[in-house]
Amino acid sequence: MPDYEKYMTRCLQLAQLGEYYVAPNPMVGAVLVAADGTIISEGWHRRFGGPHAEVNCLNSESANRLIAESHTPTTLFVSLEPCSHFGKTPPCADLIVSKKDELRIERVVIGSLDPNPLVAGRGVKRLKEAGIDVITGVLEKECRHLNRRFLCLQEKHRPYIILKWAQTADGYIGSTDRRVVISNPLTKQIVHKMRAENMAIMVGTNTALTDNPKLLCTHWAGRNPVRILLDRQSRVPQNSNIFSEDAPTIVYRDNTQWQFILSDLADRAIHSVLVEGGATVLKHILETGIFDEVHIEVNPKISLHSGIKAPDCRHGFGSLFEDEEIDGNFLYTYHNY
Ligand SMILES: [Zn+2]
C-alpha cells in the first residue's frame, strides 16, 4: 500500500507549479501510482481555463504506456476533490470513471473536498457510485492552506485579505513631510512576489497621492494584480500612476462599507487582496476584524520619533505564524483565523 502522505505531498508540489497562472481557480496536483509505489504519471492545473490536474495526469502518454507494461491496480492521488460539473472543461470525476478499467484505478485518495456548491461532495459520490474506493482528508490542512484564497471566496463569499506594511523601529510607517525608505532590496522583492500571489492590491487616497505608486509586479515574474483604490472624496487625479494602462483599476468612492466592497469583489471573482496602505485604510480594516493575514516588516536601524503611526498590536493582528530576518529587516506574519 503506497504511503498516502508522501504522494499527497507530491501532489502539493505539482499544484504549486500553477501558482501564478490559475487564479481564481484552485491549484491542484495529481499523481497516478502503481501498487508497488511507482509513480506512473503526474499532472497539475497549469493555467486558468486549461485542463485540470486529473486530465493532465490521466491523459499523459506515460500513463498509457506504463500501464500497458504493468498488471497491478493503481491509485490516483489528487489534492482537491475531482470536479463533477461542466465548467470550462468536462467533469474530472467522469473522466476518472471512464478511465477506470483502462488504467486499473481502484482507489482515489483526495486531499481536501471542493466547497464549490457545484461540486461539494458530488465528485466523491460519482466515484463511489462507479465502484471506486475513495479516501478523503489526506494532508487536508496543507491542501487547504495552499488554496486558502480560493477556499475563502467559495466558503465566505469574500476575497482573502492580507494586510501589509513596513515600519521603523519606533513604529512609524512614514514621515509626514518626506519619503522614508524602510524596506531593503530583498524585502521589496518579497512584496512584489506577494503582489504576484494575489489577484488585487489595495491602497487608500493618501498613499495614492503621496507615493503616486503604479502598484505593478515589476520585481517578480507574474501578472500585475488588479488595483483597487479607496478614494472616498474623489481626490486622486485621473493622471495618477494608479490609473496607468498597465493593469485595471477599481475605485470605491463615497462611504462605501468594507462589507460591501468585499462582496462586490467576490462578485468579480477576485479571490485575494493585498492591502498595502496607508495607515487609515489598514487601521479601518483591522477594526472591522475582517482580514486573514498581517505581514509587518520592521527596520531596526531607522527611528523617526514622529510621523505616521503604524497600526499597533492593540488592533489585534491574530496569532504569530512566522518570523524571519531578511538582510537586517524583520518580517512578522500573523494569521487571523
Ligand atoms: Zn476537474
XYZ file of C-alpha atoms and ligand atoms in Angstrom:
338
model
C 0.000 0.000 0.000
C 1.521 3.340 -1.014
C 2.307 5.939 1.652
C -0.642 8.327 1.267
C 1.020 11.405 2.747
C 4.145 11.014 0.624
C 2.164 11.005 -2.623
C -0.137 13.801 -1.449
C 2.985 15.875 -0.738
C 3.985 15.286 -4.357
C 0.506 16.441 -5.460
C 1.025 19.650 -3.469
C 4.419 20.258 -5.101
C 2.861 19.839 -8.533
C -0.127 22.021 -7.636
C 2.185 24.865 -6.639
C 3.634 24.974 -10.165
C 0.363 26.599 -11.256
C 0.652 29.297 -8.607
C 0.777 32.438 -10.734
C -1.373 31.162 -13.593
C -4.620 29.587 -12.350
C -6.375 32.243 -10.224
C -9.204 32.398 -9.335
C -9.215 28.633 -9.903
C -7.565 26.412 -7.286
C -4.037 24.999 -7.605
C -4.334 21.228 -7.982
C -1.854 18.366 -8.466
C -2.486 14.686 -9.256
C -0.336 11.536 -9.389
C -1.179 8.013 -10.544
C 0.661 5.383 -8.512
C 1.083 1.622 -9.174
C 0.641 -0.922 -6.382
C 4.422 -1.203 -5.948
C 4.648 2.545 -5.273
C 5.968 3.596 -8.701
C 4.623 6.923 -9.947
C 3.173 6.186 -13.382
C 2.067 9.687 -14.258
C 1.776 13.239 -12.898
C -0.301 16.285 -13.779
C -1.268 19.686 -12.482
C -3.598 22.545 -13.323
C -1.288 24.761 -15.368
C -3.358 27.800 -16.321
C -6.802 29.309 -15.820
C -9.303 27.745 -18.217
C -6.910 24.944 -19.164
C -7.236 21.191 -18.472
C -7.482 20.181 -14.815
C -4.760 18.244 -12.962
C -6.568 14.902 -13.355
C -6.858 15.357 -17.143
C -3.149 16.154 -17.481
C -2.290 13.151 -15.323
C -4.600 10.511 -16.835
C -4.235 11.522 -20.465
C -0.450 11.583 -20.405
C 1.438 9.282 -22.730
C 3.431 7.833 -19.860
C 0.255 6.795 -18.047
C -0.951 4.832 -21.029
C 2.467 3.381 -21.937
C 3.480 2.343 -18.419
C 0.099 0.913 -17.579
C 0.385 -1.405 -20.580
C 3.560 -2.838 -19.021
C 2.113 -3.091 -15.520
C -0.536 -5.526 -14.384
C -1.338 -4.088 -10.997
C -4.159 -1.879 -9.767
C -3.432 1.834 -9.445
C -4.289 4.625 -7.004
C -4.957 8.181 -8.138
C -3.931 10.900 -5.683
C -5.393 14.372 -6.150
C -5.041 17.345 -3.808
C -8.622 18.617 -4.361
C -11.863 16.703 -4.891
C -12.328 15.962 -8.618
C -14.977 18.213 -10.155
C -18.393 16.850 -11.096
C -19.754 19.749 -13.154
C -19.241 21.100 -16.651
C -17.154 24.258 -16.287
C -14.653 25.314 -18.929
C -13.821 21.577 -19.185
C -15.869 18.355 -18.748
C -16.095 16.851 -15.223
C -12.925 15.125 -13.988
C -14.943 12.630 -11.917
C -16.448 11.352 -15.203
C -13.004 11.137 -16.797
C -11.676 9.055 -13.874
C -14.671 6.712 -14.139
C -14.226 6.371 -17.911
C -10.511 5.555 -17.468
C -11.099 3.227 -14.506
C -10.738 -0.076 -16.401
C -8.056 1.016 -18.851
C -5.784 2.439 -16.104
C -6.925 -0.081 -13.440
C -7.830 2.715 -10.996
C -9.200 1.046 -7.901
C -8.786 3.874 -5.414
C -8.814 7.690 -5.398
C -7.130 9.491 -2.484
C -8.243 13.131 -2.044
C -6.633 15.940 -0.039
C -9.466 18.400 0.584
C -13.072 18.495 -0.562
C -14.164 21.198 -3.014
C -16.608 23.590 -1.289
C -17.772 24.946 -4.670
C -21.562 24.368 -4.455
C -21.394 22.832 -7.937
C -19.055 20.104 -6.609
C -19.287 19.794 -2.765
C -19.103 16.045 -2.310
C -20.632 15.176 -5.664
C -17.226 14.325 -7.123
C -16.687 11.762 -4.352
C -20.224 10.410 -4.788
C -19.749 9.939 -8.535
C -16.525 7.947 -7.969
C -18.069 5.764 -5.262
C -21.073 5.009 -7.441
C -18.675 3.687 -10.065
C -17.219 1.269 -7.513
C -14.007 3.193 -6.826
C -12.695 3.199 -3.264
C -12.414 6.845 -2.108
C -10.311 8.146 0.773
C -10.551 11.836 1.733
C -8.750 14.220 4.081
C -5.117 13.175 3.481
C -2.939 16.211 4.370
C -6.180 18.171 4.375
C -4.710 21.078 6.383
C -1.818 21.520 3.923
C -4.146 21.212 0.921
C -6.498 23.828 2.353
C -3.595 26.162 3.182
C -2.336 26.047 -0.403
C -5.784 27.045 -1.703
C -6.771 29.352 1.172
C -7.607 32.182 -1.230
C -9.854 30.014 -3.439
C -11.497 28.433 -0.374
C -12.151 31.827 1.246
C -14.001 33.051 -1.853
C -16.033 29.831 -2.072
C -16.854 29.472 1.616
C -17.194 33.103 2.769
C -18.082 34.886 -0.472
C -15.318 37.417 0.046
C -11.658 37.666 -1.017
C -8.826 36.518 1.252
C -7.433 39.723 2.799
C -3.727 40.262 3.501
C -2.606 43.466 5.246
C 0.993 44.548 4.780
C 3.137 47.437 5.888
C 6.740 48.335 6.727
C 7.572 50.275 9.891
C 10.539 51.821 11.661
C 11.993 50.520 14.922
C 9.829 53.060 16.798
C 6.609 52.139 14.999
C 6.162 54.678 12.189
C 5.243 53.770 8.610
C 6.344 57.111 7.212
C 7.052 60.762 7.698
C 4.510 63.490 7.006
C 6.985 65.628 5.073
C 9.459 63.334 3.302
C 9.741 59.872 1.779
C 11.356 57.297 4.060
C 12.719 54.025 2.679
C 12.077 51.278 5.233
C 12.338 48.157 3.025
C 15.591 46.792 1.630
C 16.038 45.433 -1.949
C 15.297 41.845 -0.864
C 12.147 42.650 1.115
C 10.999 44.879 -1.729
C 11.255 41.841 -3.990
C 9.204 39.820 -1.475
C 6.469 42.462 -1.703
C 6.400 42.037 -5.481
C 6.183 38.252 -5.021
C 3.165 38.860 -2.764
C 1.636 41.050 -5.464
C 2.020 38.162 -7.938
C 0.390 35.740 -5.463
C -2.737 37.861 -5.020
C -5.334 38.916 -7.560
C -5.676 42.507 -6.369
C -3.800 45.183 -4.468
C -5.492 47.936 -2.463
C -4.459 51.424 -1.315
C -6.226 54.492 0.007
C -6.311 58.126 -1.057
C -3.261 59.295 0.907
C -0.972 56.561 -0.414
C -2.076 57.248 -3.998
C -1.484 60.999 -3.564
C 1.761 60.898 -1.546
C 3.626 57.994 -3.190
C 1.858 58.075 -6.590
C 2.582 54.317 -6.973
C 1.943 52.221 -10.084
C 1.433 49.104 -7.918
C 2.801 46.728 -10.529
C 4.620 43.451 -10.184
C 7.949 44.519 -11.694
C 10.461 42.695 -9.447
C 8.848 39.254 -9.715
C 7.566 37.160 -12.628
C 3.786 37.106 -12.666
C 0.677 39.013 -13.603
C 0.062 42.566 -12.452
C -2.740 42.483 -9.887
C -5.955 44.452 -10.343
C -5.560 47.776 -8.486
C -8.201 48.885 -6.002
C -8.319 52.494 -4.865
C -10.404 53.625 -1.886
C -10.931 57.285 -2.688
C -13.949 58.414 -0.726
C -13.810 62.055 -1.794
C -12.500 61.545 -5.356
C -9.257 63.385 -4.578
C -6.918 61.234 -6.674
C -6.495 62.819 -10.152
C -7.084 60.750 -13.283
C -3.493 61.241 -14.468
C -2.097 59.474 -11.373
C 0.090 56.402 -11.885
C -2.541 54.163 -10.329
C -4.698 54.758 -13.430
C -1.915 53.784 -15.868
C -2.809 51.306 -18.587
C -0.632 48.527 -17.121
C -3.486 46.966 -15.148
C -7.190 47.546 -14.459
C -8.165 49.811 -11.538
C -11.368 49.649 -9.497
C -12.302 52.753 -7.482
C -14.654 52.818 -4.486
C -15.954 56.275 -3.614
C -18.378 57.830 -1.148
C -18.758 55.994 2.109
C -18.664 52.506 0.723
C -18.730 49.960 3.537
C -15.987 47.350 3.880
C -18.551 44.514 3.755
C -19.998 45.914 0.519
C -16.545 46.190 -1.049
C -15.751 42.590 -0.101
C -18.935 41.193 -1.563
C -18.551 43.321 -4.714
C -15.000 41.980 -5.196
C -16.287 38.429 -4.663
C -18.892 39.029 -7.392
C -15.981 39.964 -9.660
C -14.310 36.602 -8.783
C -11.342 38.324 -7.108
C -10.173 35.758 -4.557
C -7.432 37.727 -2.794
C -6.468 41.306 -1.949
C -3.120 42.590 -0.704
C -3.736 45.822 1.239
C -0.616 47.996 1.075
C -1.834 51.021 2.972
C -1.886 53.596 4.144
C -2.372 53.792 7.876
C -6.017 54.951 7.713
C -7.089 52.084 5.466
C -5.110 49.500 7.457
C -6.487 50.637 10.819
C -10.036 50.717 9.483
C -9.781 47.151 8.182
C -8.138 45.943 11.406
C -11.055 47.426 13.337
C -13.608 45.531 11.227
C -11.787 42.292 12.099
C -12.402 41.008 8.564
C -8.903 40.100 7.345
C -6.874 36.890 7.170
C -3.162 37.688 7.345
C -0.972 40.554 8.564
C 2.613 40.991 7.327
C 4.759 43.543 9.163
C 8.298 44.458 8.151
C 10.388 46.198 10.814
C 13.625 48.049 10.040
C 15.520 48.083 13.362
C 18.035 50.692 12.132
C 15.588 53.539 11.464
C 13.782 55.644 14.063
C 11.652 58.651 13.114
C 10.397 59.908 16.528
C 7.392 61.462 14.760
C 5.301 60.889 11.667
C 2.531 58.490 10.639
C 1.982 55.849 13.317
C 1.783 52.219 12.198
C -1.144 50.148 13.478
C -0.103 48.568 16.783
C -0.923 45.300 18.489
C -3.916 46.843 20.279
C -5.642 46.460 16.900
C -5.275 42.667 17.184
C -3.327 41.041 14.386
C -4.220 37.401 15.117
C -1.600 34.851 16.122
C 2.058 34.978 15.127
C 2.606 32.377 12.401
C 6.174 33.064 11.344
C 9.031 35.493 11.941
C 12.206 35.756 9.909
C 15.101 38.099 9.273
C 15.817 39.232 5.732
C 19.020 41.217 5.279
C 18.681 43.002 8.619
C 14.908 43.639 8.496
C 12.421 41.526 10.467
C 9.296 40.102 8.860
C 6.392 39.036 11.086
C 3.438 37.096 9.697
C 0.176 36.784 11.648
C -2.828 34.602 10.828
C -6.244 35.827 11.848
C -8.143 32.520 11.579
Zn -11.783 18.949 -12.808
